[in-house]
Amino acid sequence: MGRTGTLVLAAVLGIAGGFGGSWIGREHSADHPTTAGLSRTVTVSSTAAIGSTPDEATISLQVSTDDADSGAAYAQNQSDAAAVVKALEADGVAKRDIKTTDINLYPHTVDRNTPNEQTIYTASETLTGVLHDLDTVGTTIAHAIAAGSDRLQEVTFGVSDTALAREKALSSAVAGARAKADTLAQAAGSDVTGVVRIQEGNVRTSPYTYREQAFRGLVASPGTLDAAIVAPHQVTTQVTVTVVWAIS
């Protein structure tokens, strides 16, 4: 079949079969020589999503301190943050899984344009901790709040072995690409004979996050956090591949 006939057939298959991103044609290839140095190929894209059971939770906590003296505000904030770290460690969070992600000291004016106007300094530190026992998330947060944290920013559930989830998603995406290629090739009266080229596209793991909005009203009653924070059943890893297959 000539190049024009092949391209027309590819267009007809794309319309009739609904294979977006698929293409049948000929290309120069030293690996698959045919008449006039051309090879027959079919190009398809495939996306796969794999669900994984989360096995870790990252909590983000802020400690804030106000004082008319900047040094006093900073010193007290460091003391309060240390107490929160101690509470996290007491609940089994490893030192290597606790870190400071943000630290600030800034002035702001209170009672502006009144006889009581003054400058107050706010010192703050944001801490994150990674928990590997998901049954203890609510209790650990409650203890951190009791120790001095005054703001729960978010809780994110994810998987520790992202490489394994990526490998499973890639395998599934390539299998999907082969199924598309087989359908296209058979419709064109050909068979898939091998792989010419594989290109990996974007890989995206979507952890499940409860953000600050979800916790309004809970910090004042930390005991309610045990029932409020429940891990999702799965988090998703998605990958796209584009594969050029040789056909007979």
JSON list of N, CA, C and O in Angstrom, two decimals, residues 13-14 18-25 27 41-47 172-185 192 194-201 240-247:
[
{"chain": "A", "resi": 13, "resn": "LEU", "atom": "N", "xyz": [-9.39, 5.18, 10.29]},
{"chain": "A", "resi": 13, "resn": "LEU", "atom": "CA", "xyz": [-9.37, 4.43, 11.55]},
{"chain": "A", "resi": 13, "resn": "LEU", "atom": "C", "xyz": [-9.50, 5.36, 12.74]},
{"chain": "A", "resi": 13, "resn": "LEU", "atom": "O", "xyz": [-10.16, 5.05, 13.73]},
{"chain": "A", "resi": 14, "resn": "GLY", "atom": "N", "xyz": [-8.83, 6.51, 12.69]},
{"chain": "A", "resi": 14, "resn": "GLY", "atom": "CA", "xyz": [-8.91, 7.45, 13.80]},
{"chain": "A", "resi": 14, "resn": "GLY", "atom": "C", "xyz": [-10.32, 7.93, 14.02]},
{"chain": "A", "resi": 14, "resn": "GLY", "atom": "O", "xyz": [-10.77, 8.10, 15.15]},
{"chain": "A", "resi": 18, "resn": "GLY", "atom": "N", "xyz": [-11.92, 6.03, 17.21]},
{"chain": "A", "resi": 18, "resn": "GLY", "atom": "CA", "xyz": [-11.80, 6.96, 18.31]},
{"chain": "A", "resi": 18, "resn": "GLY", "atom": "C", "xyz": [-10.47, 6.87, 19.03]},
{"chain": "A", "resi": 18, "resn": "GLY", "atom": "O", "xyz": [-10.39, 7.12, 20.22]},
{"chain": "A", "resi": 19, "resn": "PHE", "atom": "N", "xyz": [-9.36, 6.51, 18.37]},
{"chain": "A", "resi": 19, "resn": "PHE", "atom": "CA", "xyz": [-8.07, 6.39, 19.02]},
{"chain": "A", "resi": 19, "resn": "PHE", "atom": "C", "xyz": [-7.33, 7.72, 18.92]},
{"chain": "A", "resi": 19, "resn": "PHE", "atom": "O", "xyz": [-6.58, 7.97, 17.98]},
{"chain": "A", "resi": 20, "resn": "GLY", "atom": "N", "xyz": [-7.55, 8.62, 19.89]},
{"chain": "A", "resi": 20, "resn": "GLY", "atom": "CA", "xyz": [-6.85, 9.87, 19.87]},
{"chain": "A", "resi": 20, "resn": "GLY", "atom": "C", "xyz": [-5.36, 9.64, 20.08]},
{"chain": "A", "resi": 20, "resn": "GLY", "atom": "O", "xyz": [-4.95, 8.87, 20.92]},
{"chain": "A", "resi": 21, "resn": "GLY", "atom": "N", "xyz": [-4.51, 10.34, 19.32]},
{"chain": "A", "resi": 21, "resn": "GLY", "atom": "CA", "xyz": [-3.08, 10.21, 19.47]},
{"chain": "A", "resi": 21, "resn": "GLY", "atom": "C", "xyz": [-2.49, 9.01, 18.75]},
{"chain": "A", "resi": 21, "resn": "GLY", "atom": "O", "xyz": [-1.31, 8.72, 18.90]},
{"chain": "A", "resi": 22, "resn": "SER", "atom": "N", "xyz": [-3.26, 8.25, 17.99]},
{"chain": "A", "resi": 22, "resn": "SER", "atom": "CA", "xyz": [-2.77, 7.09, 17.25]},
{"chain": "A", "resi": 22, "resn": "SER", "atom": "C", "xyz": [-2.52, 7.47, 15.80]},
{"chain": "A", "resi": 22, "resn": "SER", "atom": "O", "xyz": [-3.23, 8.28, 15.22]},
{"chain": "A", "resi": 23, "resn": "TRP", "atom": "N", "xyz": [-1.50, 6.80, 15.20]},
{"chain": "A", "resi": 23, "resn": "TRP", "atom": "CA", "xyz": [-1.16, 7.12, 13.82]},
{"chain": "A", "resi": 23, "resn": "TRP", "atom": "C", "xyz": [-0.51, 5.93, 13.18]},
{"chain": "A", "resi": 23, "resn": "TRP", "atom": "O", "xyz": [0.35, 5.26, 13.78]},
{"chain": "A", "resi": 24, "resn": "ILE", "atom": "N", "xyz": [-0.90, 5.59, 11.96]},
{"chain": "A", "resi": 24, "resn": "ILE", "atom": "CA", "xyz": [-0.29, 4.51, 11.19]},
{"chain": "A", "resi": 24, "resn": "ILE", "atom": "C", "xyz": [0.42, 5.12, 10.00]},
{"chain": "A", "resi": 24, "resn": "ILE", "atom": "O", "xyz": [-0.12, 6.00, 9.32]},
{"chain": "A", "resi": 25, "resn": "GLY", "atom": "N", "xyz": [1.66, 4.68, 9.73]},
{"chain": "A", "resi": 25, "resn": "GLY", "atom": "CA", "xyz": [2.38, 5.22, 8.59]},
{"chain": "A", "resi": 25, "resn": "GLY", "atom": "C", "xyz": [3.70, 4.53, 8.39]},
{"chain": "A", "resi": 25, "resn": "GLY", "atom": "O", "xyz": [3.94, 3.45, 8.91]},
{"chain": "A", "resi": 27, "resn": "GLU", "atom": "N", "xyz": [8.09, 5.15, 8.34]},
{"chain": "A", "resi": 27, "resn": "GLU", "atom": "CA", "xyz": [9.16, 6.06, 8.72]},
{"chain": "A", "resi": 27, "resn": "GLU", "atom": "C", "xyz": [10.50, 5.40, 8.40]},
{"chain": "A", "resi": 27, "resn": "GLU", "atom": "O", "xyz": [10.60, 4.18, 8.30]},
{"chain": "A", "resi": 41, "resn": "THR", "atom": "N", "xyz": [4.87, 1.47, 10.68]},
{"chain": "A", "resi": 41, "resn": "THR", "atom": "CA", "xyz": [4.72, 1.65, 12.13]},
{"chain": "A", "resi": 41, "resn": "THR", "atom": "C", "xyz": [3.32, 2.13, 12.48]},
{"chain": "A", "resi": 41, "resn": "THR", "atom": "O", "xyz": [2.58, 2.64, 11.63]},
{"chain": "A", "resi": 42, "resn": "VAL", "atom": "N", "xyz": [2.99, 1.96, 13.75]},
{"chain": "A", "resi": 42, "resn": "VAL", "atom": "CA", "xyz": [1.79, 2.55, 14.32]},
{"chain": "A", "resi": 42, "resn": "VAL", "atom": "C", "xyz": [2.20, 3.22, 15.63]},
{"chain": "A", "resi": 42, "resn": "VAL", "atom": "O", "xyz": [2.93, 2.63, 16.43]},
{"chain": "A", "resi": 43, "resn": "THR", "atom": "N", "xyz": [1.78, 4.45, 15.84]},
{"chain": "A", "resi": 43, "resn": "THR", "atom": "CA", "xyz": [2.15, 5.23, 17.03]},
{"chain": "A", "resi": 43, "resn": "THR", "atom": "C", "xyz": [0.91, 5.46, 17.89]},
{"chain": "A", "resi": 43, "resn": "THR", "atom": "O", "xyz": [-0.10, 5.95, 17.39]},
{"chain": "A", "resi": 44, "resn": "VAL", "atom": "N", "xyz": [0.99, 5.10, 19.16]},
{"chain": "A", "resi": 44, "resn": "VAL", "atom": "CA", "xyz": [-0.15, 5.27, 20.06]},
{"chain": "A", "resi": 44, "resn": "VAL", "atom": "C", "xyz": [0.31, 5.85, 21.39]},
{"chain": "A", "resi": 44, "resn": "VAL", "atom": "O", "xyz": [1.46, 5.67, 21.80]},
{"chain": "A", "resi": 45, "resn": "SER", "atom": "N", "xyz": [-0.60, 6.56, 22.05]},
{"chain": "A", "resi": 45, "resn": "SER", "atom": "CA", "xyz": [-0.37, 7.04, 23.41]},
{"chain": "A", "resi": 45, "resn": "SER", "atom": "C", "xyz": [-1.35, 6.34, 24.35]},
{"chain": "A", "resi": 45, "resn": "SER", "atom": "O", "xyz": [-2.49, 6.05, 23.97]},
{"chain": "A", "resi": 46, "resn": "SER", "atom": "N", "xyz": [-0.89, 6.09, 25.57]},
{"chain": "A", "resi": 46, "resn": "SER", "atom": "CA", "xyz": [-1.73, 5.40, 26.54]},
{"chain": "A", "resi": 46, "resn": "SER", "atom": "C", "xyz": [-1.48, 5.97, 27.93]},
{"chain": "A", "resi": 46, "resn": "SER", "atom": "O", "xyz": [-0.33, 6.23, 28.30]},
{"chain": "A", "resi": 47, "resn": "THR", "atom": "N", "xyz": [-2.55, 6.17, 28.68]},
{"chain": "A", "resi": 47, "resn": "THR", "atom": "CA", "xyz": [-2.46, 6.68, 30.05]},
{"chain": "A", "resi": 47, "resn": "THR", "atom": "C", "xyz": [-3.02, 5.64, 31.01]},
{"chain": "A", "resi": 47, "resn": "THR", "atom": "O", "xyz": [-4.06, 5.04, 30.75]},
{"chain": "A", "resi": 172, "resn": "SER", "atom": "N", "xyz": [1.23, -0.86, 33.14]},
{"chain": "A", "resi": 172, "resn": "SER", "atom": "CA", "xyz": [-0.16, -0.84, 32.70]},
{"chain": "A", "resi": 172, "resn": "SER", "atom": "C", "xyz": [-0.33, 0.06, 31.46]},
{"chain": "A", "resi": 172, "resn": "SER", "atom": "O", "xyz": [-1.09, -0.28, 30.54]},
{"chain": "A", "resi": 173, "resn": "ALA", "atom": "N", "xyz": [0.38, 1.18, 31.42]},
{"chain": "A", "resi": 173, "resn": "ALA", "atom": "CA", "xyz": [0.27, 2.09, 30.28]},
{"chain": "A", "resi": 173, "resn": "ALA", "atom": "C", "xyz": [0.82, 1.45, 29.01]},
{"chain": "A", "resi": 173, "resn": "ALA", "atom": "O", "xyz": [0.25, 1.59, 27.92]},
{"chain": "A", "resi": 174, "resn": "VAL", "atom": "N", "xyz": [1.94, 0.74, 29.12]},
{"chain": "A", "resi": 174, "resn": "VAL", "atom": "CA", "xyz": [2.51, 0.08, 27.94]},
{"chain": "A", "resi": 174, "resn": "VAL", "atom": "C", "xyz": [1.59, -1.04, 27.46]},
{"chain": "A", "resi": 174, "resn": "VAL", "atom": "O", "xyz": [1.39, -1.22, 26.25]},
{"chain": "A", "resi": 175, "resn": "ALA", "atom": "N", "xyz": [0.98, -1.78, 28.39]},
{"chain": "A", "resi": 175, "resn": "ALA", "atom": "CA", "xyz": [0.02, -2.81, 28.00]},
{"chain": "A", "resi": 175, "resn": "ALA", "atom": "C", "xyz": [-1.17, -2.20, 27.26]},
{"chain": "A", "resi": 175, "resn": "ALA", "atom": "O", "xyz": [-1.67, -2.76, 26.27]},
{"chain": "A", "resi": 176, "resn": "GLY", "atom": "N", "xyz": [-1.61, -1.04, 27.74]},
{"chain": "A", "resi": 176, "resn": "GLY", "atom": "CA", "xyz": [-2.70, -0.35, 27.06]},
{"chain": "A", "resi": 176, "resn": "GLY", "atom": "C", "xyz": [-2.30, 0.11, 25.67]},
{"chain": "A", "resi": 176, "resn": "GLY", "atom": "O", "xyz": [-3.10, 0.06, 24.72]},
{"chain": "A", "resi": 177, "resn": "ALA", "atom": "N", "xyz": [-1.05, 0.58, 25.55]},
{"chain": "A", "resi": 177, "resn": "ALA", "atom": "CA", "xyz": [-0.55, 1.00, 24.24]},
{"chain": "A", "resi": 177, "resn": "ALA", "atom": "C", "xyz": [-0.50, -0.18, 23.27]},
{"chain": "A", "resi": 177, "resn": "ALA", "atom": "O", "xyz": [-0.82, -0.05, 22.08]},
{"chain": "A", "resi": 178, "resn": "ARG", "atom": "N", "xyz": [-0.12, -1.36, 23.76]},
{"chain": "A", "resi": 178, "resn": "ARG", "atom": "CA", "xyz": [-0.06, -2.55, 22.90]},
{"chain": "A", "resi": 178, "resn": "ARG", "atom": "C", "xyz": [-1.46, -2.94, 22.43]},
{"chain": "A", "resi": 178, "resn": "ARG", "atom": "O", "xyz": [-1.67, -3.30, 21.27]},
{"chain": "A", "resi": 179, "resn": "ALA", "atom": "N", "xyz": [-2.44, -2.86, 23.34]},
{"chain": "A", "resi": 179, "resn": "ALA", "atom": "CA", "xyz": [-3.81, -3.21, 22.96]},
{"chain": "A", "resi": 179, "resn": "ALA", "atom": "C", "xyz": [-4.33, -2.27, 21.88]},
{"chain": "A", "resi": 179, "resn": "ALA", "atom": "O", "xyz": [-4.98, -2.70, 20.91]},
{"chain": "A", "resi": 180, "resn": "LYS", "atom": "N", "xyz": [-4.03, -0.98, 21.99]},
{"chain": "A", "resi": 180, "resn": "LYS", "atom": "CA", "xyz": [-4.44, -0.02, 20.95]},
{"chain": "A", "resi": 180, "resn": "LYS", "atom": "C", "xyz": [-3.75, -0.34, 19.63]},
{"chain": "A", "resi": 180, "resn": "LYS", "atom": "O", "xyz": [-4.37, -0.32, 18.56]},
{"chain": "A", "resi": 181, "resn": "ALA", "atom": "N", "xyz": [-2.44, -0.62, 19.70]},
{"chain": "A", "resi": 181, "resn": "ALA", "atom": "CA", "xyz": [-1.69, -0.90, 18.49]},
{"chain": "A", "resi": 181, "resn": "ALA", "atom": "C", "xyz": [-2.20, -2.15, 17.79]},
{"chain": "A", "resi": 181, "resn": "ALA", "atom": "O", "xyz": [-2.32, -2.19, 16.56]},
{"chain": "A", "resi": 182, "resn": "ASP", "atom": "N", "xyz": [-2.53, -3.20, 18.57]},
{"chain": "A", "resi": 182, "resn": "ASP", "atom": "CA", "xyz": [-3.06, -4.43, 17.97]},
{"chain": "A", "resi": 182, "resn": "ASP", "atom": "C", "xyz": [-4.36, -4.15, 17.23]},
{"chain": "A", "resi": 182, "resn": "ASP", "atom": "O", "xyz": [-4.59, -4.64, 16.11]},
{"chain": "A", "resi": 183, "resn": "THR", "atom": "N", "xyz": [-5.24, -3.36, 17.85]},
{"chain": "A", "resi": 183, "resn": "THR", "atom": "CA", "xyz": [-6.53, -3.05, 17.22]},
{"chain": "A", "resi": 183, "resn": "THR", "atom": "C", "xyz": [-6.34, -2.27, 15.92]},
{"chain": "A", "resi": 183, "resn": "THR", "atom": "O", "xyz": [-6.97, -2.59, 14.89]},
{"chain": "A", "resi": 184, "resn": "LEU", "atom": "N", "xyz": [-5.47, -1.27, 15.95]},
{"chain": "A", "resi": 184, "resn": "LEU", "atom": "CA", "xyz": [-5.23, -0.47, 14.76]},
{"chain": "A", "resi": 184, "resn": "LEU", "atom": "C", "xyz": [-4.58, -1.30, 13.65]},
{"chain": "A", "resi": 184, "resn": "LEU", "atom": "O", "xyz": [-4.98, -1.23, 12.49]},
{"chain": "A", "resi": 185, "resn": "ALA", "atom": "N", "xyz": [-3.57, -2.09, 14.03]},
{"chain": "A", "resi": 185, "resn": "ALA", "atom": "CA", "xyz": [-2.87, -2.89, 13.03]},
{"chain": "A", "resi": 185, "resn": "ALA", "atom": "C", "xyz": [-3.79, -3.92, 12.39]},
{"chain": "A", "resi": 185, "resn": "ALA", "atom": "O", "xyz": [-3.79, -4.11, 11.17]},
{"chain": "A", "resi": 192, "resn": "VAL", "atom": "N", "xyz": [1.30, -6.42, 14.79]},
{"chain": "A", "resi": 192, "resn": "VAL", "atom": "CA", "xyz": [2.39, -5.76, 15.51]},
{"chain": "A", "resi": 192, "resn": "VAL", "atom": "C", "xyz": [3.55, -6.73, 15.63]},
{"chain": "A", "resi": 192, "resn": "VAL", "atom": "O", "xyz": [3.37, -7.87, 16.08]},
{"chain": "A", "resi": 194, "resn": "GLY", "atom": "N", "xyz": [6.88, -5.61, 16.87]},
{"chain": "A", "resi": 194, "resn": "GLY", "atom": "CA", "xyz": [7.89, -5.20, 17.85]},
{"chain": "A", "resi": 194, "resn": "GLY", "atom": "C", "xyz": [7.80, -3.73, 18.17]},
{"chain": "A", "resi": 194, "resn": "GLY", "atom": "O", "xyz": [6.95, -3.00, 17.65]},
{"chain": "A", "resi": 195, "resn": "VAL", "atom": "N", "xyz": [8.70, -3.28, 19.05]},
{"chain": "A", "resi": 195, "resn": "VAL", "atom": "CA", "xyz": [8.74, -1.89, 19.49]},
{"chain": "A", "resi": 195, "resn": "VAL", "atom": "C", "xyz": [9.86, -1.15, 18.77]},
{"chain": "A", "resi": 195, "resn": "VAL", "atom": "O", "xyz": [10.99, -1.64, 18.69]},
{"chain": "A", "resi": 196, "resn": "VAL", "atom": "N", "xyz": [9.54, 0.02, 18.25]},
{"chain": "A", "resi": 196, "resn": "VAL", "atom": "CA", "xyz": [10.55, 0.88, 17.64]},
{"chain": "A", "resi": 196, "resn": "VAL", "atom": "C", "xyz": [11.05, 1.90, 18.66]},
{"chain": "A", "resi": 196, "resn": "VAL", "atom": "O", "xyz": [12.25, 2.12, 18.82]},
{"chain": "A", "resi": 197, "resn": "ARG", "atom": "N", "xyz": [10.12, 2.50, 19.42]},
{"chain": "A", "resi": 197, "resn": "ARG", "atom": "CA", "xyz": [10.51, 3.56, 20.35]},
{"chain": "A", "resi": 197, "resn": "ARG", "atom": "C", "xyz": [9.42, 3.71, 21.42]},
{"chain": "A", "resi": 197, "resn": "ARG", "atom": "O", "xyz": [8.23, 3.62, 21.13]},
{"chain": "A", "resi": 198, "resn": "ILE", "atom": "N", "xyz": [9.85, 3.96, 22.66]},
{"chain": "A", "resi": 198, "resn": "ILE", "atom": "CA", "xyz": [8.93, 4.25, 23.76]},
{"chain": "A", "resi": 198, "resn": "ILE", "atom": "C", "xyz": [9.35, 5.56, 24.41]},
{"chain": "A", "resi": 198, "resn": "ILE", "atom": "O", "xyz": [10.53, 5.76, 24.71]},
{"chain": "A", "resi": 199, "resn": "GLN", "atom": "N", "xyz": [8.39, 6.45, 24.61]},
{"chain": "A", "resi": 199, "resn": "GLN", "atom": "CA", "xyz": [8.65, 7.72, 25.28]},
{"chain": "A", "resi": 199, "resn": "GLN", "atom": "C", "xyz": [7.75, 7.84, 26.50]},
{"chain": "A", "resi": 199, "resn": "GLN", "atom": "O", "xyz": [6.53, 7.74, 26.40]},
{"chain": "A", "resi": 200, "resn": "GLU", "atom": "N", "xyz": [8.36, 8.06, 27.66]},
{"chain": "A", "resi": 200, "resn": "GLU", "atom": "CA", "xyz": [7.59, 8.24, 28.90]},
{"chain": "A", "resi": 200, "resn": "GLU", "atom": "C", "xyz": [7.16, 9.69, 29.01]},
{"chain": "A", "resi": 200, "resn": "GLU", "atom": "O", "xyz": [7.96, 10.62, 28.81]},
{"chain": "A", "resi": 201, "resn": "GLY", "atom": "N", "xyz": [5.89, 9.89, 29.34]},
{"chain": "A", "resi": 201, "resn": "GLY", "atom": "CA", "xyz": [5.38, 11.25, 29.54]},
{"chain": "A", "resi": 201, "resn": "GLY", "atom": "C", "xyz": [5.37, 11.63, 31.01]},
{"chain": "A", "resi": 201, "resn": "GLY", "atom": "O", "xyz": [6.20, 11.15, 31.79]},
{"chain": "A", "resi": 240, "resn": "THR", "atom": "N", "xyz": [1.69, 8.58, 31.47]},
{"chain": "A", "resi": 240, "resn": "THR", "atom": "CA", "xyz": [1.36, 8.49, 30.05]},
{"chain": "A", "resi": 240, "resn": "THR", "atom": "C", "xyz": [2.61, 8.06, 29.28]},
{"chain": "A", "resi": 240, "resn": "THR", "atom": "O", "xyz": [3.71, 8.55, 29.55]},
{"chain": "A", "resi": 241, "resn": "VAL", "atom": "N", "xyz": [2.44, 7.14, 28.33]},
{"chain": "A", "resi": 241, "resn": "VAL", "atom": "CA", "xyz": [3.54, 6.73, 27.46]},
{"chain": "A", "resi": 241, "resn": "VAL", "atom": "C", "xyz": [3.10, 6.85, 26.00]},
{"chain": "A", "resi": 241, "resn": "VAL", "atom": "O", "xyz": [1.92, 6.74, 25.69]},
{"chain": "A", "resi": 242, "resn": "THR", "atom": "N", "xyz": [4.06, 7.11, 25.15]},
{"chain": "A", "resi": 242, "resn": "THR", "atom": "CA", "xyz": [3.84, 7.09, 23.71]},
{"chain": "A", "resi": 242, "resn": "THR", "atom": "C", "xyz": [4.77, 6.03, 23.12]},
{"chain": "A", "resi": 242, "resn": "THR", "atom": "O", "xyz": [5.99, 6.07, 23.37]},
{"chain": "A", "resi": 243, "resn": "VAL", "atom": "N", "xyz": [4.19, 5.09, 22.36]},
{"chain": "A", "resi": 243, "resn": "VAL", "atom": "CA", "xyz": [4.95, 3.96, 21.84]},
{"chain": "A", "resi": 243, "resn": "VAL", "atom": "C", "xyz": [4.81, 3.89, 20.34]},
{"chain": "A", "resi": 243, "resn": "VAL", "atom": "O", "xyz": [3.70, 4.00, 19.80]},
{"chain": "A", "resi": 244, "resn": "VAL", "atom": "N", "xyz": [5.93, 3.73, 19.65]},
{"chain": "A", "resi": 244, "resn": "VAL", "atom": "CA", "xyz": [5.94, 3.49, 18.22]},
{"chain": "A", "resi": 244, "resn": "VAL", "atom": "C", "xyz": [6.17, 2.00, 18.04]},
{"chain": "A", "resi": 244, "resn": "VAL", "atom": "O", "xyz": [7.20, 1.45, 18.45]},
{"chain": "A", "resi": 245, "resn": "TRP", "atom": "N", "xyz": [5.19, 1.31, 17.43]},
{"chain": "A", "resi": 245, "resn": "TRP", "atom": "CA", "xyz": [5.28, -0.12, 17.20]},
{"chain": "A", "resi": 245, "resn": "TRP", "atom": "C", "xyz": [5.56, -0.40, 15.72]},
{"chain": "A", "resi": 245, "resn": "TRP", "atom": "O", "xyz": [5.02, 0.28, 14.85]},
{"chain": "A", "resi": 246, "resn": "ALA", "atom": "N", "xyz": [6.37, -1.41, 15.45]},
{"chain": "A", "resi": 246, "resn": "ALA", "atom": "CA", "xyz": [6.56, -1.87, 14.08]},
{"chain": "A", "resi": 246, "resn": "ALA", "atom": "C", "xyz": [5.44, -2.84, 13.73]},
{"chain": "A", "resi": 246, "resn": "ALA", "atom": "O", "xyz": [5.01, -3.63, 14.57]},
{"chain": "A", "resi": 247, "resn": "ILE", "atom": "N", "xyz": [4.94, -2.73, 12.51]},
{"chain": "A", "resi": 247, "resn": "ILE", "atom": "CA", "xyz": [3.88, -3.64, 12.07]},
{"chain": "A", "resi": 247, "resn": "ILE", "atom": "C", "xyz": [4.30, -4.28, 10.75]},
{"chain": "A", "resi": 247, "resn": "ILE", "atom": "O", "xyz": [5.13, -3.75, 10.01]}
]
